[in-house]
Tab-separated table of C-alpha atoms and ligand atoms in Angstrom:
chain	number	residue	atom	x	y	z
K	870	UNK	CA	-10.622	15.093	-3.804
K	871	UNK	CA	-8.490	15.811	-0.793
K	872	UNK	CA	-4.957	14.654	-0.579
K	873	UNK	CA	-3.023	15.175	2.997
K	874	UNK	CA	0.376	14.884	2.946
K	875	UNK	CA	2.391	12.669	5.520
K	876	UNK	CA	6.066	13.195	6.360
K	877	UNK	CA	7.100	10.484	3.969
K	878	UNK	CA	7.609	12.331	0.746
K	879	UNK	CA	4.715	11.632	-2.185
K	880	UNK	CA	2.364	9.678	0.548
K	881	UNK	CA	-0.342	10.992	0.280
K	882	UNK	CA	-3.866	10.224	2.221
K	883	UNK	CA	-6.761	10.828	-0.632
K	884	UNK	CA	-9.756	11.811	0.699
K	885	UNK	CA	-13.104	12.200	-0.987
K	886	UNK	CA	-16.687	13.393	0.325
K	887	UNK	CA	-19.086	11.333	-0.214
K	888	UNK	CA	-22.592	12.823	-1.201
K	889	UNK	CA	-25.495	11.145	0.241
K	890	UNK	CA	-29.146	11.270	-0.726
K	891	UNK	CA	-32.480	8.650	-0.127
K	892	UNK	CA	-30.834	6.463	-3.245
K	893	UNK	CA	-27.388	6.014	-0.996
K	894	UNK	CA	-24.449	7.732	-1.587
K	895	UNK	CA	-21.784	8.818	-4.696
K	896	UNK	CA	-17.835	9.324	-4.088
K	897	UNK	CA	-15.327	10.247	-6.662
K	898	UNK	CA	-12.681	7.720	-6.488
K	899	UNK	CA	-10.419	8.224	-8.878
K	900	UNK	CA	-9.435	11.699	-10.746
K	901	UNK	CA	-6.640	11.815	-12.670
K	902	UNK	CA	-7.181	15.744	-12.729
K	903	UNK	CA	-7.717	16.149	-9.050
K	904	UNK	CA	-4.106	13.959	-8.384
K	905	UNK	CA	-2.289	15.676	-11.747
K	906	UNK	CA	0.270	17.014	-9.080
K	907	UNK	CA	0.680	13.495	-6.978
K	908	UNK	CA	1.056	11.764	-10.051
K	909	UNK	CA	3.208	13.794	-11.963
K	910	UNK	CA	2.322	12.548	-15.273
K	911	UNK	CA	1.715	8.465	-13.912
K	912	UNK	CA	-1.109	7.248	-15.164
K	913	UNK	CA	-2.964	3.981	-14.235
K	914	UNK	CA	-2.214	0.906	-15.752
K	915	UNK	CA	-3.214	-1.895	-13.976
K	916	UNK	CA	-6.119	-2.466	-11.000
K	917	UNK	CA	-6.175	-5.578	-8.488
K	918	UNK	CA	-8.332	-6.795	-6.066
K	919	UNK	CA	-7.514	-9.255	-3.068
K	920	UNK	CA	-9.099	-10.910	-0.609
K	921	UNK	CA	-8.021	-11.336	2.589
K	922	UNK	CA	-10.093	-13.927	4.969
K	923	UNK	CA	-8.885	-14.176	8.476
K	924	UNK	CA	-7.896	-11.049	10.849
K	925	UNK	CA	-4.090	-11.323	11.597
K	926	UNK	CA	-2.803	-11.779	8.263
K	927	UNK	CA	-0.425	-10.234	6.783
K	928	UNK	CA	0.886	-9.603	3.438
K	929	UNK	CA	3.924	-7.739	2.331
K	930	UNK	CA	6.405	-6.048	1.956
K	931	UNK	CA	6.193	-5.273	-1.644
K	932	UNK	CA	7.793	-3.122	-4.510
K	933	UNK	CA	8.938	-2.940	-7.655
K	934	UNK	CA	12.480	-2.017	-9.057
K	935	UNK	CA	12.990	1.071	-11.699
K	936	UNK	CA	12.395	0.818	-14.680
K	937	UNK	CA	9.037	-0.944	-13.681
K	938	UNK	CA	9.008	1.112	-10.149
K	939	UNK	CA	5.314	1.982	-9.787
K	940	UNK	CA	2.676	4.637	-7.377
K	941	UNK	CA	-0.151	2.777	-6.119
K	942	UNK	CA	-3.468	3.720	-4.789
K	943	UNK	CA	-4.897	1.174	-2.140
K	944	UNK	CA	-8.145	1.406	-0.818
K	945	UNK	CA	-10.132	-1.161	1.708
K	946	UNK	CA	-13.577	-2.294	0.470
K	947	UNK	CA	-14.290	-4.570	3.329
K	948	UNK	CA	-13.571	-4.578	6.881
K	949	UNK	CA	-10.374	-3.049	8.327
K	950	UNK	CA	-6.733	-2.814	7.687
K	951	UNK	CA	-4.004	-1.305	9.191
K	952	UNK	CA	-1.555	-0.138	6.053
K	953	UNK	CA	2.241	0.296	6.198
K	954	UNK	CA	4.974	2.285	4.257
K	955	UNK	CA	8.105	1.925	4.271
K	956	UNK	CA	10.798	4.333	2.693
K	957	UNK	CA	13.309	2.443	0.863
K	958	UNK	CA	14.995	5.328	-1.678
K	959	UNK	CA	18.469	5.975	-1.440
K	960	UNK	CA	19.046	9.750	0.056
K	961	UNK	CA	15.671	10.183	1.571
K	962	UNK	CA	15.383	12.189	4.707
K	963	UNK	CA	12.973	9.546	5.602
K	964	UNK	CA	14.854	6.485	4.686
K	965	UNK	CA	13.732	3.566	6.631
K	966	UNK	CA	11.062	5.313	8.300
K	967	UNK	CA	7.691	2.800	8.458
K	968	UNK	CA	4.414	4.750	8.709
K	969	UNK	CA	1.205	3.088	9.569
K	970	UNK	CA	-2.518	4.235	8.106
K	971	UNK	CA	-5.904	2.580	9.179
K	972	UNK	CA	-8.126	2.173	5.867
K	973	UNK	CA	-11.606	0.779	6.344
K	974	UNK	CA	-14.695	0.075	3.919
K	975	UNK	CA	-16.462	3.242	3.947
K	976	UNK	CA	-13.933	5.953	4.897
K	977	UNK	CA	-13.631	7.448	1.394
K	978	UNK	CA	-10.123	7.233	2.211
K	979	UNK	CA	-7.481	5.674	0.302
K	980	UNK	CA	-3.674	5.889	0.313
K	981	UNK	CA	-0.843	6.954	-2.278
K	982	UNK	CA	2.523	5.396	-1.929
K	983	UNK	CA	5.497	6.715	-4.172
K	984	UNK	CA	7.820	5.005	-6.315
K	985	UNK	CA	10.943	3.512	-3.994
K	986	UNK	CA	8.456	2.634	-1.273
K	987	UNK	CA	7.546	-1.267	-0.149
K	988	UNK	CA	3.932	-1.823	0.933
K	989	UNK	CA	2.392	-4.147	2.826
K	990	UNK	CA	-0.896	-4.428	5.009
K	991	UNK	CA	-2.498	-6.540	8.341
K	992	UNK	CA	-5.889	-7.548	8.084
K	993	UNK	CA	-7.805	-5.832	11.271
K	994	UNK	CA	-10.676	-7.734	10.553
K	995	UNK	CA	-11.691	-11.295	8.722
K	996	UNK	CA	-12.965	-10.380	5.655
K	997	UNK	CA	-11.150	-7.780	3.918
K	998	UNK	CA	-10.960	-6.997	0.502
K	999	UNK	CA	-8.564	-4.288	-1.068
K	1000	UNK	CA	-8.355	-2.134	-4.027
K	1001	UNK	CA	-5.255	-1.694	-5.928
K	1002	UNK	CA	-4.512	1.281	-8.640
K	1003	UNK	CA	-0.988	0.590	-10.248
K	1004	UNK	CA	0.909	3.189	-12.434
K	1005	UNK	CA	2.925	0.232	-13.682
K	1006	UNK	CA	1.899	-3.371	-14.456
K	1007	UNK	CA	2.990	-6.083	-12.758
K	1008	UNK	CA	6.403	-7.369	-13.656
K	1009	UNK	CA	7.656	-10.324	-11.851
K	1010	UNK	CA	10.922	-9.855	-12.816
K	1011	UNK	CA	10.885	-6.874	-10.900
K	1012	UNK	CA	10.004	-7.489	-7.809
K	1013	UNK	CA	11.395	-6.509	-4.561
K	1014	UNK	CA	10.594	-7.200	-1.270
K	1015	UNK	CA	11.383	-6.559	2.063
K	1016	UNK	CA	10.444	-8.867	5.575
K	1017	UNK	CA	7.665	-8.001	7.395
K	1018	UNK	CA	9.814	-8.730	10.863
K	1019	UNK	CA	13.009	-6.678	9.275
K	1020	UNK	CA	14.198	-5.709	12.658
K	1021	UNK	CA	15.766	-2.822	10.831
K	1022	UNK	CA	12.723	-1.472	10.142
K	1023	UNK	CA	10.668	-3.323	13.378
K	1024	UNK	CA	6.465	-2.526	11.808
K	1025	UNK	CA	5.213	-2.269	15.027
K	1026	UNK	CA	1.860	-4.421	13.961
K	1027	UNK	CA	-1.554	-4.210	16.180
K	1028	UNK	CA	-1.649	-7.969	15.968
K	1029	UNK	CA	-0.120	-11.066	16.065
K	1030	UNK	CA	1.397	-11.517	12.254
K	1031	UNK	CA	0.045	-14.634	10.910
K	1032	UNK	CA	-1.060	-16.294	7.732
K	1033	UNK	CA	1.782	-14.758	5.959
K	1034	UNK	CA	2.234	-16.276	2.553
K	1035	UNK	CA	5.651	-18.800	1.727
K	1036	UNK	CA	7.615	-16.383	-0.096
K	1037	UNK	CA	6.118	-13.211	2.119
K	1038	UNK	CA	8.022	-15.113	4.819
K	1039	UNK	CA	11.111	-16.186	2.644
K	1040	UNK	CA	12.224	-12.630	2.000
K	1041	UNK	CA	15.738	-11.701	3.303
K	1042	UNK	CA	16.302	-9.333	5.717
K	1043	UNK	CA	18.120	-5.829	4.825
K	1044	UNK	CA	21.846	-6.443	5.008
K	1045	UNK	CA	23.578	-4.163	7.418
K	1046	UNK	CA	25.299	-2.204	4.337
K	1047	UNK	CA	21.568	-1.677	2.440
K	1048	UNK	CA	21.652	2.205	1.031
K	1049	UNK	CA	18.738	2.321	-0.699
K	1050	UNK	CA	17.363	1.535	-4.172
K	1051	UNK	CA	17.469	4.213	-6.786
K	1052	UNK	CA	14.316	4.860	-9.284
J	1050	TDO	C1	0.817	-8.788	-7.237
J	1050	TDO	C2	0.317	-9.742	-8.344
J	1050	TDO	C3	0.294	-11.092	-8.161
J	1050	TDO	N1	-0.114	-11.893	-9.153
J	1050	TDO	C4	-0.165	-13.355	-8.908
J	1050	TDO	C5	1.097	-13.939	-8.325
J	1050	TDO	C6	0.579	-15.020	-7.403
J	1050	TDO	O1	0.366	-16.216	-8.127
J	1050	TDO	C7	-0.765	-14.519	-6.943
J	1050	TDO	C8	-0.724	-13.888	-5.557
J	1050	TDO	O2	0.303	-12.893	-5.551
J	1050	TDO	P1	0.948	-12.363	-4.209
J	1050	TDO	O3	1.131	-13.480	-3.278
J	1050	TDO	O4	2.129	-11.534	-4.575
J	1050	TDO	O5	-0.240	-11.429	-3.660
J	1050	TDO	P2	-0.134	-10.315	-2.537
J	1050	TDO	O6	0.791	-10.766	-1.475
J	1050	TDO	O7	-1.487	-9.917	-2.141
J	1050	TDO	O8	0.539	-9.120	-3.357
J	1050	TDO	C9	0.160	-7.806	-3.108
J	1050	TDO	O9	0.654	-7.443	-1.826
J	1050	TDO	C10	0.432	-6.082	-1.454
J	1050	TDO	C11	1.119	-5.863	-0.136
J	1050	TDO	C12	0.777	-5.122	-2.517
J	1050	TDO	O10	1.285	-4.013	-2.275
J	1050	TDO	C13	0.354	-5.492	-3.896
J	1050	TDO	O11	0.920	-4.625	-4.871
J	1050	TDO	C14	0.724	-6.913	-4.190
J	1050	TDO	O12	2.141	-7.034	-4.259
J	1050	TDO	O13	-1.194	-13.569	-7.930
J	1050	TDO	C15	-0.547	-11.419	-10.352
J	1050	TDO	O14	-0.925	-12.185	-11.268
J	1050	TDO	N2	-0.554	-10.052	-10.558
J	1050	TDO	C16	-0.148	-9.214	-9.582
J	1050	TDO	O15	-0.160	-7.953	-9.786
């Protein structure tokens, strides 16, 4: 596995090559070896699926709060989706900063986001289905959330937002005195 660092500290882009024969094809997905330094100890708890059926839509921004703060792994099994980061930990040089990633079924490619960082994702194409890897479960109690319009943050998405979910749209915005959450 291949992991290529973006200027967001701990996201990572994980890259694996896939070998092909008459049969079809075999990539490693998952090491816990290969990512031993992205991890740094984590280990995998909990793995979702969703399904997403209409290009457009958008769902996000999502986190949890320490002590249930968690890394995920998010890969795209069908179709397209464009995949956003944003930086939400107190004292990062990147604080605030957004960062976009285009996952598609097929690539090989999937995406590691750090503790302290809210996730969300627009649907490029109908029909997509994504794979989650959590290093924490999911704890309700513990959820944060940011807007996908925040215009502190202003995602610039490829499409048209729609289809966004009641509470996806329900989140507050970032008050002007927001410093960060600490992990
Ligand atoms: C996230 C989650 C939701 N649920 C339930 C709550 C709800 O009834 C239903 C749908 O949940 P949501 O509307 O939160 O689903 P969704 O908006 O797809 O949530 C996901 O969004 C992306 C951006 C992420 O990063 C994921 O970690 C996750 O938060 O499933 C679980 O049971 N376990 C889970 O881990």
């Amino acid at each position: 596995m291949k992991t290529i660092a973006s200027d967001i500290a701990g996201v990572l882009v994980v890259e694996t090559d896939r070998r092909r024969d008459e049969r079809g094809g075999f990539a490693r997905w998952f090491c816990d070896a290969d990512l031993a330094d992205a991890l740094q100890g984590a280990v995998i708890r909990q793995i979702n699926h969703s399904h997403t059926v209409q290009r457009g839509s958008v769902r996000g921004m999502h986190f949890q709060h320490a002590p249930h703060a968690e890394k995920k792994i998010i890969r795209c099994l069908t179709g397209k989706i464009f995949d956003v980061v944003v930086d939400l930990r107190r004292g990062s040089p990147t604080f605030l900063a957004w960062r976009g990633f285009e996952l598609e079924a097929g690539d090989d490619r999937a995406l590691l986001i750090p503790e302290g960082c809210a996730h969300g994702f627009q649907a490029l194409t109908d029909e997509v289905q994504m794979l989650y890897l959590h290093t924490a479960p999911y704890t309700p109690a513990a959820e944060g959330a940011l807007r996908f319009d925040d215009p502190r943050i202003a995602i610039a998405w490829p499409l048209p937002p729609q289809n966004l979910s009641e509470r996806d749209l329900q989140h507050p915005l970032l008050s002007a005195d927001f410093s960060g959450i600490t992990l």
